[in-house]
XYZ file of C-alpha atoms in Angstrom:
542
model
C 16.499 -20.579 -15.124
C 17.620 -20.843 -11.479
C 21.287 -19.936 -11.001
C 23.826 -19.699 -8.177
C 26.699 -17.360 -7.417
C 28.254 -18.968 -4.357
C 25.497 -19.075 -1.724
C 23.398 -16.517 -3.600
C 20.515 -17.866 -5.699
C 18.803 -15.928 -8.472
C 16.618 -16.390 -11.534
C 17.536 -15.544 -15.118
C 14.435 -14.683 -17.141
C 14.111 -12.897 -20.484
C 17.464 -11.126 -20.382
C 17.147 -9.906 -16.785
C 18.089 -11.211 -13.335
C 15.384 -11.639 -10.690
C 14.943 -12.645 -7.049
C 18.505 -12.488 -5.647
C 18.076 -14.522 -2.458
C 20.210 -15.477 0.543
C 18.822 -17.788 3.230
C 15.265 -17.172 2.022
C 15.618 -13.353 2.109
C 15.528 -11.327 -1.089
C 18.572 -9.099 -1.521
C 17.529 -7.575 -4.847
C 14.302 -7.963 -6.800
C 15.611 -7.436 -10.329
C 18.295 -5.982 -12.643
C 17.129 -5.213 -16.168
C 17.386 -2.730 -19.044
C 14.725 -0.134 -19.908
C 14.633 2.058 -23.012
C 11.979 4.776 -22.696
C 11.354 7.267 -25.484
C 10.387 10.927 -25.149
C 6.741 9.963 -24.512
C 7.687 7.292 -21.931
C 6.968 4.548 -24.439
C 8.865 1.347 -23.569
C 10.919 -0.344 -26.292
C 10.501 -4.083 -26.851
C 13.967 -5.631 -26.445
C 14.705 -8.644 -28.647
C 17.461 -11.056 -27.589
C 19.780 -12.795 -30.059
C 22.813 -15.060 -29.789
C 22.040 -15.889 -26.173
C 24.664 -18.028 -24.427
C 24.159 -19.321 -20.862
C 26.945 -21.206 -19.077
C 25.884 -22.275 -15.562
C 27.884 -24.362 -13.101
C 27.123 -25.504 -9.567
C 27.903 -22.117 -7.993
C 28.890 -19.736 -10.840
C 27.407 -18.657 -14.149
C 28.100 -16.548 -17.201
C 25.519 -15.151 -19.656
C 26.055 -13.228 -22.873
C 23.629 -12.049 -25.517
C 23.132 -9.448 -28.182
C 20.005 -7.321 -28.141
C 18.121 -4.990 -30.466
C 15.014 -2.803 -30.564
C 12.895 -1.629 -33.488
C 11.441 1.568 -31.982
C 13.786 3.298 -31.438
C 16.382 1.389 -33.455
C 19.192 0.357 -31.121
C 21.458 -2.643 -30.661
C 24.024 -3.789 -28.162
C 25.553 -6.475 -25.989
C 25.057 -7.728 -22.423
C 27.541 -9.689 -20.318
C 26.399 -11.058 -16.937
C 28.661 -12.962 -14.559
C 28.113 -14.615 -11.184
C 31.099 -15.704 -9.079
C 31.776 -18.099 -6.194
C 32.125 -15.194 -3.739
C 28.497 -14.194 -4.408
C 29.335 -11.194 -6.563
C 27.302 -10.543 -9.701
C 28.113 -8.125 -12.547
C 25.594 -6.943 -15.134
C 27.411 -5.126 -17.960
C 25.280 -3.434 -20.629
C 26.307 -1.684 -23.846
C 24.127 -0.074 -26.503
C 24.381 1.947 -29.706
C 21.719 4.151 -31.283
C 21.136 3.236 -34.945
C 18.980 6.317 -35.513
C 18.341 9.649 -33.858
C 15.495 9.738 -31.316
C 14.400 11.451 -28.115
C 14.731 9.599 -24.812
C 13.588 9.969 -21.253
C 15.591 6.996 -19.976
C 18.064 4.501 -21.410
C 19.939 1.936 -19.352
C 19.946 -0.196 -16.236
C 17.208 -0.363 -13.613
C 17.666 -2.055 -10.240
C 14.599 -3.062 -8.227
C 14.816 -3.455 -4.453
C 12.135 -5.578 -2.763
C 9.732 -4.004 -0.271
C 9.257 -6.989 2.032
C 12.182 -7.015 4.451
C 13.432 -3.615 3.233
C 10.805 -1.105 4.416
C 12.429 0.885 7.224
C 15.799 -0.832 6.623
C 18.868 1.449 6.953
C 20.853 2.000 3.754
C 24.060 3.946 3.082
C 23.978 6.024 -0.100
C 27.433 6.604 -1.590
C 27.625 9.617 -3.905
C 29.895 10.149 -6.956
C 32.130 12.533 -4.956
C 32.827 9.791 -2.380
C 30.642 11.284 0.344
C 27.868 9.141 1.835
C 24.420 9.670 3.367
C 22.670 7.521 5.991
C 19.083 6.856 4.946
C 16.411 4.175 5.101
C 13.954 2.590 2.705
C 10.572 4.269 3.299
C 7.670 2.500 4.995
C 4.785 4.653 3.753
C 5.033 5.525 0.066
C 7.235 8.564 -0.573
C 5.735 11.021 -3.067
C 9.156 11.817 -4.524
C 12.608 10.212 -4.797
C 13.955 9.094 -1.382
C 17.583 8.726 -2.596
C 19.415 11.045 -5.002
C 22.813 11.203 -6.772
C 23.803 7.572 -6.283
C 27.067 5.870 -7.189
C 26.586 2.914 -4.815
C 24.260 1.620 -2.083
C 25.122 -0.517 0.950
C 22.825 -2.329 3.395
C 22.785 -5.239 5.849
C 21.620 -8.617 4.585
C 22.165 -10.281 7.975
C 23.789 -8.897 11.136
C 27.086 -10.293 9.827
C 26.779 -9.762 6.060
C 26.612 -6.524 4.071
C 25.601 -6.064 0.436
C 26.773 -3.290 -1.840
C 25.699 -2.470 -5.383
C 28.008 -0.203 -7.362
C 26.576 1.643 -10.378
C 28.662 2.988 -13.250
C 28.001 4.862 -16.487
C 25.528 7.538 -15.301
C 24.122 9.254 -12.214
C 21.442 7.154 -10.544
C 18.600 7.858 -8.134
C 15.804 5.856 -6.471
C 12.040 6.271 -6.698
C 9.319 4.587 -4.670
C 7.588 2.523 -7.364
C 4.713 1.756 -5.031
C 3.359 5.111 -6.269
C 2.357 3.072 -9.334
C 1.356 -0.008 -7.251
C 4.646 -1.780 -8.115
C 6.112 -3.829 -5.263
C 9.594 -2.302 -5.341
C 11.879 0.654 -4.955
C 13.608 1.379 -8.280
C 17.130 2.731 -8.764
C 17.657 4.079 -12.285
C 19.476 6.644 -14.451
C 19.179 9.506 -15.400
C 17.901 11.840 -12.601
C 14.353 13.108 -13.104
C 15.481 16.639 -12.213
C 17.445 16.919 -15.463
C 15.711 18.257 -18.589
C 13.947 15.685 -20.748
C 13.395 14.400 -23.296
C 17.015 14.365 -24.498
C 17.955 13.986 -28.150
C 20.075 10.914 -28.944
C 22.118 11.061 -32.119
C 22.616 8.105 -34.454
C 25.872 6.383 -33.519
C 25.759 7.524 -29.867
C 26.890 4.792 -27.466
C 25.912 3.902 -23.901
C 27.728 1.742 -21.342
C 26.489 1.011 -17.825
C 27.482 -1.576 -15.247
C 25.963 -2.780 -11.962
C 28.143 -4.819 -9.616
C 26.708 -6.549 -6.548
C 29.254 -7.572 -3.883
C 29.177 -8.804 -0.285
C 31.417 -8.380 2.757
C 31.282 -10.299 6.011
C 30.266 -13.780 7.083
C 27.996 -15.754 4.744
C 25.274 -17.971 6.163
C 25.359 -21.593 4.950
C 23.634 -22.352 1.659
C 20.036 -23.516 2.035
C 18.278 -25.219 -0.843
C 15.267 -23.014 -1.686
C 11.962 -24.340 -0.348
C 9.576 -24.406 -3.309
C 6.554 -25.810 -1.456
C 3.424 -23.625 -1.313
C 1.829 -23.341 2.135
C -1.086 -21.235 3.394
C -1.384 -19.891 6.956
C -3.748 -17.463 8.685
C -2.055 -14.180 9.560
C -4.522 -11.964 11.421
C -7.997 -11.298 12.767
C -11.150 -10.944 10.624
C -11.871 -7.474 9.251
C -14.618 -5.941 7.157
C -14.597 -6.729 3.466
C -14.626 -3.796 1.042
C -17.708 -2.942 -0.966
C -17.019 -3.921 -4.566
C -18.358 -2.448 -7.758
C -18.017 -2.353 -11.531
C -17.479 0.451 -14.066
C -20.086 1.559 -16.608
C -18.521 1.554 -20.100
C -18.499 4.539 -22.433
C -20.193 2.928 -25.451
C -22.306 4.271 -28.311
C -24.992 1.653 -27.793
C -27.574 0.516 -25.288
C -27.114 -2.365 -22.904
C -28.548 -5.616 -24.295
C -31.245 -7.726 -22.688
C -28.737 -10.519 -22.060
C -26.247 -8.125 -20.464
C -28.978 -6.849 -18.139
C -29.875 -10.428 -17.232
C -26.263 -11.338 -16.431
C -25.612 -8.153 -14.417
C -28.753 -8.656 -12.334
C -27.294 -11.970 -11.164
C -24.402 -10.070 -9.596
C -24.555 -8.002 -6.395
C -22.132 -5.097 -6.827
C -22.441 -2.391 -4.193
C -22.204 0.260 -6.890
C -21.603 1.128 -10.518
C -18.912 3.723 -11.230
C -20.117 6.300 -13.761
C -17.497 8.736 -15.073
C -18.853 12.057 -16.320
C -17.076 15.080 -17.834
C -19.221 18.179 -17.283
C -16.971 20.205 -19.578
C -18.384 18.465 -22.661
C -21.154 20.446 -24.369
C -23.540 17.476 -24.621
C -22.817 15.971 -21.202
C -26.369 16.373 -19.875
C -27.931 14.519 -22.801
C -25.366 11.731 -22.519
C -25.898 11.506 -18.758
C -29.667 11.184 -19.031
C -29.387 8.451 -21.691
C -26.737 6.522 -19.729
C -28.629 6.789 -16.465
C -31.718 5.294 -18.044
C -29.587 2.284 -18.938
C -28.166 2.001 -15.404
C -31.662 2.152 -13.917
C -32.496 -1.031 -15.843
C -29.830 -2.809 -13.766
C -30.883 -1.089 -10.545
C -27.487 -0.719 -8.854
C -26.465 2.336 -6.756
C -24.161 4.769 -8.553
C -20.745 6.118 -7.605
C -20.380 9.239 -9.762
C -16.914 10.559 -10.645
C -17.431 14.111 -11.927
C -14.781 15.992 -13.915
C -15.774 19.631 -13.614
C -14.558 23.211 -14.026
C -15.477 25.457 -11.110
C -17.813 27.452 -13.377
C -19.978 24.376 -13.919
C -20.542 23.647 -10.212
C -24.210 24.817 -10.344
C -24.855 21.945 -12.780
C -24.416 19.509 -9.873
C -28.025 20.293 -8.878
C -29.215 18.001 -11.656
C -27.981 14.881 -9.872
C -30.197 15.403 -6.811
C -33.157 13.920 -8.711
C -31.325 10.620 -9.253
C -31.938 8.529 -6.157
C -29.478 5.851 -7.265
C -26.545 8.267 -6.861
C -25.098 7.610 -3.414
C -21.498 8.821 -3.801
C -19.836 11.609 -5.789
C -16.099 12.051 -6.405
C -15.277 15.689 -7.222
C -12.405 16.271 -9.666
C -11.165 19.342 -11.525
C -10.125 19.503 -15.182
C -6.794 17.862 -14.260
C -8.493 14.927 -12.572
C -7.616 16.163 -9.067
C -9.517 17.384 -6.021
C -8.463 20.873 -4.909
C -9.450 23.264 -2.145
C -10.798 25.697 -4.741
C -13.155 23.082 -6.170
C -14.365 22.039 -2.719
C -14.956 25.691 -1.799
C -17.386 26.012 -4.706
C -19.034 22.586 -4.695
C -19.465 21.593 -1.042
C -21.891 24.360 0.024
C -24.245 23.449 -2.826
C -24.091 19.688 -2.285
C -24.191 19.717 1.509
C -27.188 22.079 1.656
C -29.255 20.275 -0.969
C -28.069 16.684 -0.506
C -26.925 16.095 3.079
C -26.976 12.282 2.824
C -24.607 12.242 -0.161
C -21.146 10.781 0.448
C -18.522 13.064 -1.122
C -15.057 11.874 -2.077
C -11.862 13.434 -3.354
C -8.530 12.405 -4.784
C -7.771 11.649 -8.416
C -8.966 9.671 -11.405
C -5.288 8.915 -12.045
C -2.910 6.554 -10.302
C -1.930 6.711 -6.638
C 1.123 8.848 -7.468
C -1.214 11.734 -8.342
C -3.021 11.385 -5.021
C 0.285 11.181 -3.137
C 1.758 14.276 -4.802
C -1.349 16.499 -4.645
C -2.666 16.620 -1.063
C -5.739 18.649 -0.129
C -7.797 19.202 3.030
C -8.984 15.624 3.571
C -11.215 16.653 6.487
C -13.677 18.136 3.987
C -14.530 14.845 2.248
C -16.033 11.549 3.396
C -13.551 9.317 1.559
C -10.477 9.487 -0.683
C -10.094 7.789 -4.051
C -7.551 6.907 -6.745
C -7.156 4.274 -9.481
C -4.485 1.674 -10.166
C -3.157 -0.670 -12.842
C -0.182 -3.062 -12.710
C 0.984 -2.130 -16.219
C 2.616 1.268 -15.875
C 6.263 0.168 -16.134
C 6.246 -3.498 -17.156
C 3.814 -5.651 -19.088
C 4.839 -9.321 -18.818
C 2.792 -11.751 -16.719
C 5.605 -12.391 -14.218
C 5.946 -8.681 -13.389
C 2.179 -8.134 -13.267
C 1.865 -10.872 -10.632
C 5.021 -9.707 -8.870
C 3.464 -6.277 -8.239
C 0.234 -7.466 -6.605
C 1.453 -6.783 -3.070
C 2.169 -3.133 -3.902
C -1.561 -2.423 -3.993
C -1.789 -2.894 -0.226
C 0.766 -0.166 0.463
C -1.240 2.362 -1.551
C -4.195 1.743 0.773
C -2.049 1.908 3.924
C -0.430 5.150 2.805
C -3.673 6.804 1.670
C -5.356 5.920 4.978
C -2.394 7.219 7.002
C -2.160 10.451 4.999
C -5.900 11.233 4.976
C -7.448 9.535 7.999
C -10.382 8.693 5.712
C -11.878 5.519 4.181
C -9.987 4.546 1.026
C -11.801 3.856 -2.249
C -9.765 2.344 -5.093
C -11.746 3.242 -8.185
C -11.211 1.820 -10.688
C -8.763 -1.102 -10.698
C -7.780 -2.003 -14.264
C -5.605 -4.818 -15.581
C -4.240 -2.308 -18.108
C -4.891 1.368 -18.912
C -5.427 0.325 -22.556
C -7.241 -2.687 -24.060
C -5.489 -5.965 -23.177
C -6.519 -9.304 -24.698
C -5.564 -11.067 -21.456
C -8.542 -9.394 -19.729
C -10.842 -12.201 -20.901
C -8.578 -15.064 -19.801
C -7.996 -17.106 -16.658
C -4.848 -15.036 -16.078
C -6.966 -11.923 -15.417
C -9.249 -13.822 -13.027
C -6.256 -15.233 -11.132
C -4.713 -11.751 -10.890
C -8.012 -10.256 -9.679
C -8.250 -12.746 -6.811
C -4.794 -11.575 -5.731
C -5.722 -7.915 -6.189
C -8.879 -8.236 -4.084
C -6.893 -10.070 -1.401
C -4.278 -7.343 -0.996
C -6.729 -4.439 -1.139
C -9.151 -6.115 1.276
C -6.497 -7.146 3.786
C -5.022 -3.624 3.699
C -8.387 -2.196 4.751
C -9.798 -0.632 1.576
C -13.394 0.449 2.163
C -14.452 0.158 -1.488
C -12.941 -1.302 -4.658
C -14.252 -0.772 -8.196
C -13.118 -3.119 -10.948
C -13.551 -3.471 -14.687
C -16.213 -2.338 -17.101
C -19.431 -4.270 -16.666
C -19.875 -5.179 -20.341
C -18.438 -4.474 -23.785
C -15.078 -5.334 -25.330
C -13.246 -4.279 -22.158
C -15.845 -5.729 -19.809
C -16.538 -8.865 -17.812
C -19.377 -9.655 -20.245
C -18.341 -9.812 -23.909
C -20.726 -10.488 -26.800
C -23.456 -11.364 -24.276
C -21.220 -14.075 -22.774
C -19.691 -14.191 -19.273
C -15.883 -14.207 -19.111
C -13.673 -15.855 -16.451
C -13.743 -12.512 -14.622
C -17.540 -12.612 -14.534
C -17.342 -16.004 -12.796
C -15.177 -14.484 -10.063
C -17.702 -11.731 -9.370
C -20.522 -14.284 -9.587
C -18.806 -16.202 -6.779
C -18.596 -13.068 -4.618
C -22.269 -12.396 -5.330
C -23.357 -15.890 -4.340
C -21.137 -16.340 -1.281
C -21.786 -12.807 0.071
C -18.769 -12.541 2.384
C -18.758 -9.952 5.158
C -15.202 -10.317 6.421
C -11.726 -11.196 5.174
C -9.191 -13.061 7.307
C -5.586 -12.107 6.455
C -3.511 -15.048 5.249
C 0.101 -15.660 4.314
C 1.461 -17.672 1.370
C 4.977 -19.117 1.401
C 5.330 -18.475 -2.352
C 3.377 -15.229 -3.048
C 4.800 -14.925 -6.577
C 3.187 -18.245 -7.482
C -0.070 -18.226 -5.538
C -2.527 -15.982 -3.676
C -4.836 -17.021 -0.859
C -8.007 -15.192 0.144
C -9.956 -16.342 3.200
C -13.524 -15.021 3.274
C -16.099 -15.303 6.070
C -19.895 -14.975 5.940
C -22.019 -13.388 8.630
C -22.648 -16.839 10.156
C -18.827 -17.368 10.323
C -18.856 -19.940 7.547
C -15.498 -19.614 5.820
C -13.997 -20.400 2.441
C -10.406 -20.200 1.240
C -9.869 -19.027 -2.318
C -6.630 -20.057 -3.976
C -5.278 -18.617 -7.232
C -2.439 -20.158 -9.221
C -0.382 -17.353 -10.779
C 1.777 -19.608 -12.949
C 1.564 -21.426 -16.265
C 2.198 -24.758 -14.515
C 0.195 -27.094 -12.320
C 0.616 -26.104 -8.673
C 0.226 -28.095 -5.453
C -0.808 -26.075 -2.397
C -0.782 -27.249 1.222
C -3.566 -25.867 3.400
C -3.631 -25.627 7.217
C -4.261 -29.111 8.540
C -1.986 -30.687 5.883
C -4.663 -30.980 3.171
C -3.213 -30.501 -0.334
C -4.995 -29.405 -3.497
C -3.778 -29.090 -7.080
C -4.573 -26.127 -9.322
C -4.108 -25.936 -13.075
C -2.401 -23.005 -14.836
C -3.954 -19.693 -13.723
C -6.810 -21.565 -12.075
C -8.580 -20.192 -9.018
C -10.803 -22.247 -6.757
C -12.814 -21.907 -3.554
C -12.094 -24.568 -0.912
C -14.772 -24.991 1.743
């Protein structure tokens, strides 16, 4: 539901406030409640007795809430006033004892328009610190010990958000490919998990206020327009992941995969397992039936480095990512492995980084000059799991590539990209295909050299029960069109639609459009042509 507080517009959705906007510029991305247990599990918050009272330029919302795991309940009161101020007041009571890592309010700040923006951090003792929102992704918290934050909305208007009920700090959520900076309680430096006793109460409040001269109210422009935004650049090599299954690939799966043209298949191998060599030989025989080059991600203890000799006989292996038992590349591992590989296999491309998310790459640097490329994985479902948030965080993928390239000076491989770390039934739907178009857009336009996506077949694959899924159709399009370049493009409503302009070697172009909503969407192309897409539909326009 779209609401107004004076000349501020915002969206109420599922108990939280989103997209605080003035004159087309986001002021805040979201205010919401998160309850995270001692294992960082996220509680599902159920809303009851919801009451929404909007007017032309004010609103008031109240509801009761509860969770099953852990058992909690409470009340929320949200109010928006004619002067643009908004208050989000949250109360909760534990109905049982449990351990927690975080309970309370989270405030998301947008990245677009905020990167590099000065901000004044006001501390609980009344002192303040001049800072700025980071451009490249900060490995650790950029702002600590926060009672309030103040920044310029326009040259004549300042915003301030005051936070009560705990000590807050800010992390750069782009470490997890989220498109936001997040301010939250309690500080990560404090011991956790913390035991919560039955009957314990919590009360936190966030108050957004403004000082200065307001610009006139402008009715939000909801039209969707596409424009070119840069020069052509090379398209990343794309690949798929080989699944870890206790069965052989079927004849139909081989037939379907041979119709695709992935640059590589990612094979993950743990050399610490006692039967790894037998498993490797059996799996490689299956891969050879498809005939696609292999990107090998090897998890290895330093003592097993001599075992790398075995791979030299496999001509399909073109790239190896070296990882230790913690899924990280270290100087010690490179010291042992590089002399063997470089002397016996000089044409091999060797990568380093992590098999975890970008945050692990960002917090564990190594000597990048010793590898040919750097690598990490990503998924949009680390912090939030609803479709709106998953789409909202697409743009954060680009900043991981920009930061990795700036830190390392090496080509960036994102391997693999997953819709979710765990099985997700949406993987086989049009929603996943729509999201993947947006993912490929942001990674390609940011300059990724290589991108690996989902498992090739199986229950978590793009082929399920010998049948192609909507995701398979997307990769079939890439295989048939064979683009060589991507032309950066801009969408006026990036939370509703993605555009991807691809160019062949003969400069023949196509524009791919992906509807990220559950509604029919009209999109205006350059030259005033308009097309209509159904819910989560993607289409190539020639």
